[in-house]
CSV table of C-alpha atoms in Angstrom, one decimal:
chain,number,residue,atom,x,y,z
A,1,MET,CA,23.9,-20.6,20.7
A,2,ASN,CA,24.5,-16.8,20.8
A,3,ASN,CA,22.1,-14.1,19.9
A,4,ASN,CA,23.7,-13.6,16.3
A,5,LEU,CA,21.2,-15.1,13.9
A,6,THR,CA,20.5,-15.3,10.2
A,7,ILE,CA,17.0,-16.4,9.2
A,8,ILE,CA,16.6,-17.4,5.6
A,9,PHE,CA,13.3,-17.6,3.6
A,10,PRO,CA,13.2,-19.2,0.1
A,11,LEU,CA,10.3,-17.7,-2.0
A,12,TYR,CA,8.5,-18.9,-5.1
A,13,ASN,CA,5.2,-17.3,-6.3
A,14,GLU,CA,4.1,-16.2,-2.9
A,15,GLU,CA,1.9,-13.1,-3.7
A,16,ASN,CA,-1.2,-14.5,-2.2
A,17,ARG,CA,0.1,-15.1,1.4
A,18,ILE,CA,3.6,-13.1,1.6
A,19,ASN,CA,1.9,-10.1,3.1
A,20,LYS,CA,0.7,-11.9,6.2
A,21,SER,CA,4.1,-13.6,6.7
A,22,LEU,CA,6.1,-10.3,6.2
A,23,ASP,CA,4.0,-8.7,8.9
A,24,LYS,CA,4.7,-11.6,11.3
A,25,ILE,CA,8.5,-11.4,10.5
A,26,SER,CA,8.7,-7.6,11.1
A,27,LYS,CA,7.0,-8.0,14.5
A,28,PHE,CA,9.3,-10.8,15.4
A,29,VAL,CA,12.1,-8.5,14.6
A,30,LYS,CA,10.6,-5.6,16.6
A,31,PHE,CA,9.9,-7.5,19.7
A,32,ASN,CA,13.2,-9.5,19.8
A,33,ILE,CA,15.6,-6.6,20.0
A,34,SER,CA,18.0,-8.9,22.1
A,35,LEU,CA,18.7,-10.9,19.0
A,36,ASP,CA,21.3,-9.6,16.4
A,37,LEU,CA,19.2,-10.5,13.4
A,38,GLU,CA,19.9,-10.8,9.7
A,39,ILE,CA,16.7,-11.7,7.4
A,40,ILE,CA,17.4,-13.1,4.0
A,41,PHE,CA,14.8,-13.6,1.5
A,42,VAL,CA,15.7,-15.5,-1.7
A,43,ASN,CA,13.3,-15.2,-4.7
A,44,ASP,CA,13.7,-18.5,-6.6
A,45,GLY,CA,12.5,-17.3,-10.0
A,46,SER,CA,9.0,-16.2,-9.2
A,47,ASN,CA,6.8,-15.0,-12.0
A,48,ASP,CA,4.0,-13.4,-10.0
A,49,ARG,CA,4.1,-10.3,-7.8
A,50,THR,CA,6.4,-11.5,-5.1
A,51,ASP,CA,9.4,-9.5,-6.4
A,52,LYS,CA,7.3,-6.3,-6.2
A,53,ILE,CA,5.9,-7.0,-2.7
A,54,ILE,CA,9.5,-7.6,-1.3
A,55,HIS,CA,10.7,-4.4,-2.9
A,56,GLU,CA,7.9,-2.5,-1.3
A,57,PHE,CA,8.7,-4.1,2.2
A,58,LEU,CA,12.4,-3.2,1.8
A,59,GLU,CA,11.6,0.3,1.1
A,60,ILE,CA,10.1,1.0,4.6
A,61,ASN,CA,12.3,-1.5,6.6
A,62,ASP,CA,15.8,-1.5,7.9
A,63,LYS,CA,18.1,-2.6,4.9
A,64,LYS,CA,20.9,-3.5,7.7
A,65,ILE,CA,18.5,-6.3,8.8
A,66,TYR,CA,16.8,-7.4,5.5
A,67,LYS,CA,18.6,-8.6,2.6
A,68,TYR,CA,17.2,-9.8,-0.8
A,69,PHE,CA,18.4,-12.1,-3.5
A,70,LYS,CA,16.5,-12.8,-6.7
A,71,GLU,CA,17.2,-15.7,-9.2
A,72,ASN,CA,15.9,-15.3,-12.8
A,73,LYS,CA,15.1,-19.0,-13.1
A,74,ASN,CA,13.2,-21.3,-10.8
A,75,MET,CA,15.9,-23.7,-9.5
A,76,GLY,CA,14.3,-25.3,-6.4
A,77,LYS,CA,14.1,-24.7,-2.7
A,78,GLY,CA,17.5,-26.3,-2.1
A,79,TYR,CA,19.2,-24.0,-4.5
A,80,ALA,CA,17.4,-20.8,-2.9
A,81,LEU,CA,18.6,-22.0,0.4
A,82,LYS,CA,22.2,-22.5,-0.8
A,83,ILE,CA,22.2,-18.7,-2.2
A,84,GLY,CA,21.0,-17.6,1.2
A,85,VAL,CA,23.5,-19.6,3.2
A,86,LYS,CA,26.3,-18.5,1.1
A,87,ASN,CA,25.4,-14.8,1.8
A,88,ALA,CA,24.6,-15.1,5.4
A,89,GLU,CA,26.9,-13.3,7.9
A,90,LYS,CA,25.7,-14.1,11.3
A,91,ASP,CA,27.1,-17.0,13.6
A,92,TRP,CA,23.9,-19.1,13.4
A,93,ILE,CA,21.7,-19.9,10.6
A,94,LEU,CA,18.0,-20.7,10.6
A,95,THR,CA,16.1,-21.9,7.6
A,96,SER,CA,12.3,-21.4,7.7
A,97,ASP,CA,9.5,-21.7,5.2
A,98,ILE,CA,7.8,-18.4,4.3
A,99,ASP,CA,4.4,-19.8,5.3
A,100,LEU,CA,5.6,-19.8,8.9
A,101,SER,CA,4.0,-23.2,9.5
A,102,VAL,CA,6.5,-23.3,12.4
A,103,PRO,CA,6.3,-19.7,14.0
A,104,LEU,CA,9.7,-17.9,14.4
A,105,GLU,CA,8.9,-17.8,18.1
A,106,GLN,CA,10.0,-21.5,18.2
A,107,ILE,CA,13.5,-20.5,18.2
A,108,LYS,CA,13.0,-18.5,21.4
A,109,LEU,CA,11.1,-21.5,23.0
A,110,TRP,CA,14.2,-23.8,22.1
A,111,LYS,CA,16.4,-21.3,23.7
A,112,ASP,CA,14.3,-20.7,26.8
A,113,LYS,CA,13.9,-24.4,27.4
A,114,ASN,CA,17.6,-25.1,27.1
A,115,LYS,CA,17.1,-27.4,24.0
A,116,ILE,CA,20.2,-25.9,22.3
A,117,GLU,CA,23.4,-27.5,23.8
A,118,ALA,CA,26.9,-26.4,23.6
A,119,ASP,CA,28.1,-29.5,22.0
A,120,SER,CA,25.5,-29.7,19.1
A,121,LYS,CA,25.7,-27.6,16.0
A,122,VAL,CA,22.9,-28.6,13.9
A,123,TYR,CA,19.3,-28.9,15.0
A,124,PHE,CA,16.3,-30.3,12.8
A,125,GLY,CA,12.8,-29.2,13.7
A,126,SER,CA,10.8,-32.5,13.8
A,127,ARG,CA,7.1,-33.2,13.7
A,128,ASN,CA,7.6,-36.6,14.8
A,129,VAL,CA,9.3,-36.3,18.2
A,130,GLY,CA,7.6,-36.1,21.7
A,131,ASP,CA,6.2,-32.7,22.6
A,132,SER,CA,5.6,-31.5,19.0
A,133,LYS,CA,2.2,-30.2,18.4
A,134,VAL,CA,1.2,-30.8,14.7
A,135,VAL,CA,-1.9,-29.8,12.9
A,136,LYS,CA,-2.1,-31.2,9.4
A,137,LYS,CA,-4.4,-32.9,7.0
A,138,PHE,CA,-4.7,-36.8,7.1
A,139,TYR,CA,-3.3,-37.5,3.7
A,140,ARG,CA,-0.1,-35.5,4.6
A,141,PHE,CA,0.2,-37.7,7.7
A,142,ILE,CA,-0.1,-40.9,5.5
A,143,LEU,CA,2.3,-39.5,2.9
A,144,GLY,CA,4.9,-38.3,5.4
A,145,THR,CA,4.9,-41.8,7.1
A,146,ILE,CA,5.5,-43.7,3.9
A,147,PHE,CA,8.2,-41.2,2.9
A,148,ASN,CA,10.0,-41.4,6.3
A,149,ASN,CA,10.1,-45.1,6.3
A,150,LEU,CA,11.4,-45.1,2.7
A,151,ILE,CA,14.3,-42.8,3.6
A,152,LYS,CA,15.1,-44.7,6.6
A,153,PHE,CA,15.2,-48.0,4.7
A,154,LEU,CA,17.2,-46.6,1.7
A,155,PHE,CA,19.8,-44.6,3.5
A,156,LYS,CA,20.0,-46.1,7.1
A,157,ILE,CA,19.6,-42.7,8.6
A,158,ASN,CA,18.0,-42.3,12.1
A,159,ILE,CA,16.2,-39.1,11.4
A,160,ASN,CA,12.4,-38.9,12.1
A,161,ASP,CA,11.6,-35.8,9.9
A,162,THR,CA,13.9,-34.8,7.4
A,163,GLN,CA,11.4,-32.4,5.6
A,164,CYS,CA,10.4,-29.9,8.2
A,165,GLY,CA,11.7,-26.5,7.0
A,166,PHE,CA,12.6,-25.3,10.3
A,167,LYS,CA,16.4,-26.1,10.8
A,168,LEU,CA,19.1,-24.5,12.8
A,169,TYR,CA,22.9,-24.6,12.0
A,170,GLU,CA,26.2,-23.2,13.1
A,171,LYS,CA,27.3,-20.9,10.2
A,172,GLU,CA,30.5,-22.7,9.4
A,173,ILE,CA,28.8,-26.0,9.2
A,174,ALA,CA,25.9,-24.7,7.1
A,175,LYS,CA,28.3,-23.0,4.6
A,176,ASP,CA,30.3,-26.2,4.1
A,177,ILE,CA,27.3,-28.6,3.7
A,178,PHE,CA,25.3,-26.2,1.4
A,179,GLU,CA,28.4,-25.6,-0.8
A,180,LYS,CA,28.6,-29.3,-1.3
A,181,LEU,CA,24.6,-29.7,-2.0
A,182,GLU,CA,23.9,-30.9,-5.5
A,183,THR,CA,20.1,-31.7,-5.0
A,184,PHE,CA,18.1,-28.6,-5.4
A,185,GLY,CA,14.5,-29.8,-5.1
A,186,PHE,CA,12.3,-30.7,-2.3
A,187,ALA,CA,14.5,-33.7,-1.7
A,188,HIS,CA,17.6,-31.5,-0.8
A,189,ASP,CA,17.2,-32.3,2.9
A,190,ILE,CA,18.0,-35.9,2.5
A,191,GLU,CA,21.4,-35.1,0.9
A,192,LEU,CA,22.1,-32.5,3.6
A,193,VAL,CA,21.5,-35.4,6.2
A,194,ILE,CA,23.9,-37.8,4.2
A,195,ILE,CA,26.5,-35.2,4.0
A,196,LEU,CA,26.4,-34.4,7.8
A,197,ASN,CA,26.4,-38.1,8.7
A,198,ALA,CA,29.6,-38.6,6.4
A,199,GLN,CA,31.3,-35.9,8.4
A,200,GLY,CA,30.3,-37.3,11.6
A,201,ILE,CA,28.2,-34.3,12.6
A,202,LYS,CA,25.2,-35.1,15.0
A,203,ILE,CA,21.8,-33.9,14.1
A,204,LYS,CA,19.6,-33.2,17.1
A,205,GLU,CA,15.8,-33.3,16.4
A,206,LEU,CA,13.8,-30.8,18.5
A,207,PRO,CA,9.9,-30.5,18.8
A,208,VAL,CA,8.1,-27.9,17.0
A,209,ASN,CA,4.6,-26.3,16.9
A,210,TRP,CA,3.6,-26.9,13.3
A,211,THR,CA,0.4,-26.1,11.4
A,212,HIS,CA,-0.5,-26.8,7.9
A,213,ILE,CA,-0.9,-23.4,6.0
A,214,SER,CA,-2.9,-23.5,2.8
A,215,GLY,CA,-1.2,-22.2,-0.4
A,216,SER,CA,1.9,-24.5,-0.4
A,217,LYS,CA,3.7,-24.7,-3.6
A,218,LEU,CA,4.2,-28.4,-3.2
A,219,ASN,CA,2.1,-30.3,-5.8
A,220,ILE,CA,1.4,-33.5,-4.0
A,221,PHE,CA,1.5,-35.6,-7.2
A,222,LEU,CA,3.9,-33.8,-9.4
A,223,ASP,CA,6.6,-32.9,-6.8
A,224,THR,CA,6.2,-36.4,-5.2
A,225,PHE,CA,7.3,-37.8,-8.4
A,226,LYS,CA,10.1,-35.3,-8.8
A,227,MET,CA,11.3,-36.1,-5.2
A,228,LEU,CA,11.3,-39.9,-6.0
A,229,ILE,CA,13.4,-39.2,-9.1
A,230,ASP,CA,15.9,-37.1,-6.8
A,231,ILE,CA,15.8,-39.8,-4.2
A,232,LEU,CA,16.9,-42.4,-6.6
A,233,LYS,CA,19.7,-40.2,-7.9
A,234,ILE,CA,20.8,-39.5,-4.3
A,235,TYR,CA,20.7,-43.3,-3.6
A,236,LYS,CA,22.8,-44.0,-6.6
A,237,ASN,CA,25.5,-41.7,-5.5
A,238,PHE,CA,25.2,-42.9,-1.9
A,239,LYS,CA,25.7,-46.4,-2.9
A,240,ASN,CA,28.7,-45.5,-5.1
A,241,LYS,CA,30.6,-43.8,-2.3
């Protein structure tokens, strides 16, 4: 991996916690001048003050580094990432949740510890591999375990954590797989894995420092139900191919 990096943040109704994240992002940019960075925010149809806050941030920051795209309708995290990847220009693309449950410094740790290898082009941050440090609520641990086992059973994929938002792709691979993406909700990661597997592209899971941040837009009951519906749709398409 070279130092040319796009970081994409999907946003949806983040007015209550985005200022703290923007401060952390700007400090990361400031203290990592060796990286040729592009930061992309994609507003997925927010109906709160997220748009206003981002515009205020952009007014006082370098527009050569920061880019902003706004959708009028809430389409889902996968769709927001698809828009971001389509507009990314750097050689490598990192997707990250705006809550920074995995700090941006994690990418430096991966590089410094030689985790990024010349023959691998896709890396998934994983909370379920050795050396990961995870702080989360017990019910999330239970739901995550059930979810991971279900995914492995249905799709025969050998990935320990498909849902961590911290993922790194070589640009051309990212643009190809996100162009093919048809699942726009929280289950989009599963379809990405299936597309990568079908193309014979290896996914390397790497450890992360992950901390649960309050204010998540994931509704445990409603979004779990929506994810199950999406998983069934993905499974139907998977079995028909």
